[in-house]
Amino acid sequence: MEDKKLKLSIGHLYPRLLNLYGDIGNIITIKRRCEWRGIDVEYNEINMGDSIGNCDLYFIGGGQDKQQEDVARELYKNKEYFTTLRDAGAVFLGICGGYQLLGHYYQPHDKEKLLGISLLDAYTVAGKKRFIGNVTAKTDLVNPNSLVGFENHSGLTYLQGETKPLGIVSTGNGNNGQDKTEGAYYKNVFGTYLHGSFLPKNPHFADYLIELALEKRYGEKIKLSRLNDEIENKTHELLVGKAY
Ligand code: GLN
């Protein structure tokens, strides 16, 4: 890549409704890790009724069932367009409630099924108990191979078809507390139950997503320069395997 000013566009989906447990920290991490490397970031807040645009990376945070209901209806209006974006290589990161809506549906306890946009071949049904606590999952997507965070969900997510788990749980519950999977990915669409927020504690995964989004924008692999992640890595190490 010749030495020119790189740029990255971010679409933040419905932050006024889905931003539980500080999930905005994921956006801040991506923005800062780009700006620290001199990469220009175009940040687009996408609220109800707004155009979805054509961003390199989309983020959708977590939320309670009520907020998910409102967002699900809005997302579903653009289901085909989101599929076009996914198939063109756009990067998506969904956290918890946002993750659930990237699948086929979320079935709450005593309400109508919320239809998702099927970017992931996955579905979610509300479970009887709430999973709350720290999670460590082992992934083969990045090195180090650990992802850490905090889960708080009653939804049980099951993966099918070509959608793979983001990682295998070594501490905590993950997708459903049964099959040891945590999160999901298909093409450049990623979902996880890890709040905390997720990316500040997993800077290696943040860089992985940024590189995928740059590759989508410029059509070639772009290796990011290294940052001094001493504090982030220490935080990450402290949390690996920590249950409480
Ligand atoms: N309402 C969903 C559940 O409880 C998602 C919660 C969340 O985003 N933390 O599973």
Short mmCIF file of C-alpha atoms and ligand atoms in Angstrom, two decimals:
data_model
loop_
_atom_site.label_atom_id
_atom_site.label_comp_id
_atom_site.label_asym_id
_atom_site.label_seq_id
_atom_site.Cartn_x
_atom_site.Cartn_y
_atom_site.Cartn_z
CA MET A 1 0.00 0.00 0.00
CA GLU A 2 1.63 3.25 -1.09
CA ASP A 3 2.13 5.67 1.81
CA LYS A 4 -1.17 7.59 1.68
CA LYS A 5 -3.66 8.70 4.32
CA LEU A 6 -5.77 5.67 5.18
CA LYS A 7 -9.44 6.11 6.10
CA LEU A 8 -12.05 3.93 7.77
CA SER A 9 -15.82 4.52 8.01
CA ILE A 10 -17.79 3.23 10.99
CA GLY A 11 -21.58 2.85 11.19
CA HIS A 12 -22.82 2.76 14.78
CA LEU A 13 -26.26 1.12 14.72
CA TYR A 14 -28.87 2.55 17.12
CA PRO A 15 -26.55 3.61 19.97
CA ARG A 16 -29.37 5.49 21.72
CA LEU A 17 -31.19 2.17 22.19
CA LEU A 18 -28.48 -0.50 22.24
CA ASN A 19 -25.56 0.56 24.44
CA LEU A 20 -25.69 -1.62 27.50
CA TYR A 21 -22.79 -1.94 30.00
CA GLY A 22 -20.65 0.63 28.20
CA ASP A 23 -20.60 -1.08 24.82
CA ILE A 24 -19.71 2.36 23.38
CA GLY A 25 -16.18 1.47 24.58
CA ASN A 26 -15.86 -0.74 21.51
CA ILE A 27 -16.37 2.25 19.21
CA ILE A 28 -13.91 4.36 21.23
CA THR A 29 -11.31 1.59 21.00
CA ILE A 30 -11.60 1.25 17.21
CA LYS A 31 -11.51 5.03 16.75
CA ARG A 32 -8.48 5.53 19.03
CA ARG A 33 -6.50 2.56 17.62
CA CYS A 34 -7.02 3.99 14.13
CA GLU A 35 -6.23 7.62 15.11
CA TRP A 36 -3.07 6.56 17.00
CA ARG A 37 -1.87 5.16 13.66
CA GLY A 38 -2.86 8.24 11.64
CA ILE A 39 -5.88 6.51 10.06
CA ASP A 40 -8.79 8.93 9.53
CA VAL A 41 -12.06 7.67 11.02
CA GLU A 42 -15.46 8.73 9.69
CA TYR A 43 -17.94 7.98 12.50
CA ASN A 44 -21.63 7.70 11.54
CA GLU A 45 -24.26 7.41 14.26
CA ILE A 46 -27.23 5.58 12.68
CA ASN A 47 -30.49 6.18 14.55
CA MET A 48 -34.10 5.14 13.86
CA GLY A 49 -35.11 6.22 10.35
CA ASP A 50 -31.55 7.07 9.28
CA SER A 51 -29.95 5.69 6.13
CA ILE A 52 -27.66 2.70 6.74
CA GLY A 53 -25.01 4.15 4.41
CA ASN A 54 -22.12 2.06 3.10
CA CYS A 55 -19.56 1.80 5.89
CA ASP A 56 -16.48 -0.39 6.19
CA LEU A 57 -17.39 -1.48 9.72
CA TYR A 58 -20.75 -1.60 11.55
CA PHE A 59 -21.19 -1.93 15.33
CA ILE A 60 -24.34 -2.80 17.29
CA GLY A 61 -24.34 -3.00 21.10
CA GLY A 62 -26.39 -4.86 23.66
CA GLY A 63 -29.74 -3.98 25.16
CA GLN A 64 -32.72 -5.21 27.12
CA ASP A 65 -35.60 -7.00 25.37
CA LYS A 66 -37.70 -3.80 24.96
CA GLN A 67 -34.97 -1.89 23.13
CA GLN A 68 -34.23 -4.99 21.06
CA GLU A 69 -37.88 -5.07 19.93
CA ASP A 70 -37.71 -1.52 18.55
CA VAL A 71 -34.35 -2.04 16.86
CA ALA A 72 -35.32 -5.45 15.42
CA ARG A 73 -38.22 -3.87 13.49
CA GLU A 74 -35.93 -1.16 12.11
CA LEU A 75 -33.10 -3.55 11.20
CA TYR A 76 -35.49 -5.94 9.45
CA LYS A 77 -36.61 -3.20 7.01
CA ASN A 78 -33.03 -3.25 5.63
CA LYS A 79 -32.40 -6.99 5.85
CA GLU A 80 -31.62 -7.44 2.14
CA TYR A 81 -29.33 -4.40 2.10
CA PHE A 82 -27.41 -5.64 5.14
CA THR A 83 -26.93 -8.97 3.35
CA THR A 84 -25.50 -7.09 0.35
CA LEU A 85 -23.11 -5.23 2.67
CA ARG A 86 -22.03 -8.49 4.33
CA ASP A 87 -21.41 -10.19 1.00
CA ALA A 88 -19.37 -7.17 -0.13
CA GLY A 89 -17.06 -7.75 2.86
CA ALA A 90 -18.29 -5.16 5.35
CA VAL A 91 -17.24 -5.96 8.92
CA PHE A 92 -19.95 -6.29 11.56
CA LEU A 93 -19.52 -6.61 15.33
CA GLY A 94 -22.61 -7.30 17.44
CA ILE A 95 -22.56 -7.52 21.23
CA CYS A 96 -25.14 -9.61 23.13
CA GLY A 97 -28.59 -8.19 22.19
CA GLY A 98 -27.10 -6.75 19.01
CA TYR A 99 -25.43 -10.11 18.31
CA GLN A 100 -28.76 -11.90 18.74
CA LEU A 101 -30.35 -9.66 16.08
CA LEU A 102 -27.60 -10.54 13.56
CA GLY A 103 -29.04 -14.09 13.59
CA HIS A 104 -32.43 -15.36 12.35
CA TYR A 105 -34.46 -14.48 15.47
CA TYR A 106 -34.55 -13.86 19.21
CA GLN A 107 -37.50 -15.50 21.00
CA PRO A 108 -38.04 -13.66 24.33
CA HIS A 109 -39.87 -15.40 27.21
CA ASP A 110 -43.41 -14.23 26.83
CA LYS A 111 -43.40 -12.09 23.70
CA GLU A 112 -43.50 -12.28 19.91
CA LYS A 113 -40.36 -13.63 18.22
CA LEU A 114 -38.03 -10.78 17.14
CA LEU A 115 -36.90 -11.39 13.56
CA GLY A 116 -33.19 -10.84 12.95
CA ILE A 117 -31.36 -10.01 9.72
CA SER A 118 -29.79 -13.50 9.28
CA LEU A 119 -26.22 -12.31 8.66
CA LEU A 120 -25.29 -15.21 10.95
CA ASP A 121 -26.86 -18.67 10.66
CA ALA A 122 -27.88 -18.68 14.31
CA TYR A 123 -30.99 -18.31 16.47
CA THR A 124 -31.64 -17.37 20.10
CA VAL A 125 -34.30 -18.41 22.60
CA ALA A 126 -34.70 -16.93 26.08
CA GLY A 127 -33.48 -19.33 28.76
CA LYS A 128 -34.80 -19.85 32.28
CA LYS A 129 -31.76 -18.38 34.03
CA ARG A 130 -29.54 -15.37 33.50
CA PHE A 131 -25.87 -15.95 32.75
CA ILE A 132 -23.88 -13.28 34.62
CA GLY A 133 -20.13 -13.30 35.12
CA ASN A 134 -16.68 -13.26 33.55
CA VAL A 135 -15.95 -15.26 30.43
CA THR A 136 -12.73 -16.51 28.87
CA ALA A 137 -12.91 -18.10 25.44
CA LYS A 138 -10.11 -19.60 23.33
CA THR A 139 -10.18 -18.58 19.67
CA ASP A 140 -8.08 -19.55 16.66
CA LEU A 141 -8.61 -16.18 14.93
CA VAL A 142 -6.01 -14.11 16.82
CA ASN A 143 -2.87 -14.44 18.91
CA PRO A 144 -2.89 -14.54 21.93
CA ASN A 145 -5.76 -16.99 21.49
CA SER A 146 -7.80 -15.73 24.45
CA LEU A 147 -10.81 -13.41 24.47
CA VAL A 148 -12.11 -12.06 27.80
CA GLY A 149 -15.19 -10.15 28.88
CA PHE A 150 -18.34 -10.07 30.98
CA GLU A 151 -21.64 -11.76 30.11
CA ASN A 152 -25.16 -10.82 31.24
CA HIS A 153 -27.87 -12.50 29.16
CA SER A 154 -30.74 -14.94 29.39
CA GLY A 155 -30.72 -15.64 25.66
CA LEU A 156 -29.38 -19.02 24.54
CA THR A 157 -27.81 -18.83 21.07
CA TYR A 158 -27.33 -21.87 18.82
CA LEU A 159 -25.15 -21.88 15.69
CA GLN A 160 -25.80 -23.83 12.49
CA GLY A 161 -24.58 -24.17 8.92
CA GLU A 162 -21.31 -22.41 8.07
CA THR A 163 -21.48 -20.05 11.04
CA LYS A 164 -18.61 -20.90 13.39
CA PRO A 165 -18.08 -20.09 17.07
CA LEU A 166 -15.80 -17.16 17.82
CA GLY A 167 -14.25 -19.31 20.53
CA ILE A 168 -14.58 -22.19 22.95
CA VAL A 169 -15.43 -21.24 26.52
CA SER A 170 -12.86 -22.10 29.21
CA THR A 171 -14.50 -19.91 31.90
CA GLY A 172 -18.16 -18.84 32.00
CA ASN A 173 -21.15 -19.87 29.85
CA GLY A 174 -20.93 -18.25 26.41
CA ASN A 175 -23.64 -18.84 23.79
CA ASN A 176 -25.83 -21.23 25.74
CA GLY A 177 -23.98 -22.82 28.65
CA GLN A 178 -24.31 -26.23 26.97
CA ASP A 179 -22.10 -26.62 23.87
CA LYS A 180 -19.11 -24.58 25.22
CA THR A 181 -19.25 -22.19 22.26
CA GLU A 182 -18.97 -18.42 22.64
CA GLY A 183 -19.95 -15.94 19.97
CA ALA A 184 -20.11 -16.57 16.25
CA TYR A 185 -18.71 -15.50 12.90
CA TYR A 186 -19.45 -15.92 9.23
CA LYS A 187 -17.54 -14.02 6.52
CA ASN A 188 -16.68 -10.68 8.24
CA VAL A 189 -19.68 -10.75 10.60
CA PHE A 190 -18.81 -11.31 14.27
CA GLY A 191 -21.02 -11.60 17.33
CA THR A 192 -20.16 -12.11 20.97
CA TYR A 193 -21.77 -12.08 24.40
CA LEU A 194 -18.70 -10.34 25.82
CA HIS A 195 -19.50 -6.96 27.33
CA GLY A 196 -17.05 -5.10 29.44
CA SER A 197 -16.55 -3.48 26.98
CA PHE A 198 -15.12 -6.15 24.77
CA LEU A 199 -12.49 -4.53 22.55
CA PRO A 200 -10.54 -2.44 25.15
CA LYS A 201 -9.68 -5.72 26.93
CA ASN A 202 -8.98 -7.54 23.66
CA PRO A 203 -6.87 -5.06 21.64
CA HIS A 204 -5.55 -7.86 19.40
CA PHE A 205 -9.12 -8.57 18.27
CA ALA A 206 -9.78 -4.83 17.75
CA ASP A 207 -6.78 -4.70 15.38
CA TYR A 208 -8.01 -7.86 13.63
CA LEU A 209 -11.35 -6.15 12.87
CA ILE A 210 -9.64 -2.90 11.76
CA GLU A 211 -7.39 -4.85 9.34
CA LEU A 212 -10.41 -6.69 7.90
CA ALA A 213 -12.27 -3.37 7.43
CA LEU A 214 -9.23 -1.75 5.74
CA GLU A 215 -8.88 -4.77 3.45
CA LYS A 216 -12.55 -4.43 2.50
CA ARG A 217 -12.06 -0.70 1.73
CA TYR A 218 -8.74 -0.91 -0.14
CA GLY A 219 -8.95 -4.40 -1.62
CA GLU A 220 -5.63 -5.52 -0.17
CA LYS A 221 -4.24 -6.70 3.18
CA ILE A 222 -2.86 -3.81 5.27
CA LYS A 223 -0.73 -4.73 8.29
CA LEU A 224 -1.25 -2.28 11.13
CA SER A 225 1.79 -0.81 12.90
CA ARG A 226 2.28 -2.05 16.49
CA LEU A 227 1.07 0.08 19.41
CA ASN A 228 2.35 0.05 22.98
CA ASP A 229 -0.38 -2.19 24.46
CA GLU A 230 1.38 -2.86 27.75
CA ILE A 231 -1.56 -1.72 29.91
CA GLU A 232 -4.21 -3.35 27.71
CA ASN A 233 -2.28 -6.64 27.63
CA LYS A 234 -1.77 -6.61 31.42
CA THR A 235 -5.53 -6.05 31.88
CA HIS A 236 -6.26 -8.87 29.45
CA GLU A 237 -3.89 -11.28 31.22
CA LEU A 238 -5.41 -10.43 34.61
CA LEU A 239 -8.84 -11.48 33.33
CA VAL A 240 -7.89 -14.71 31.55
CA GLY A 241 -9.44 -17.61 33.47
CA LYS A 242 -10.90 -15.27 36.13
CA ALA A 243 -14.38 -16.39 37.20
CA TYR A 244 -15.08 -13.64 39.79
N1 GLN B 1 -32.09 -9.11 26.20
C1 GLN B 1 -31.08 -10.06 25.78
C2 GLN B 1 -30.86 -11.19 26.79
O1 GLN B 1 -31.15 -11.04 27.94
C3 GLN B 1 -29.74 -9.36 25.56
C4 GLN B 1 -29.18 -8.75 26.83
C5 GLN B 1 -27.92 -7.92 26.59
O2 GLN B 1 -27.75 -7.32 25.53
N2 GLN B 1 -27.04 -7.89 27.63
O3 GLN B 1 -30.34 -12.25 26.41
#
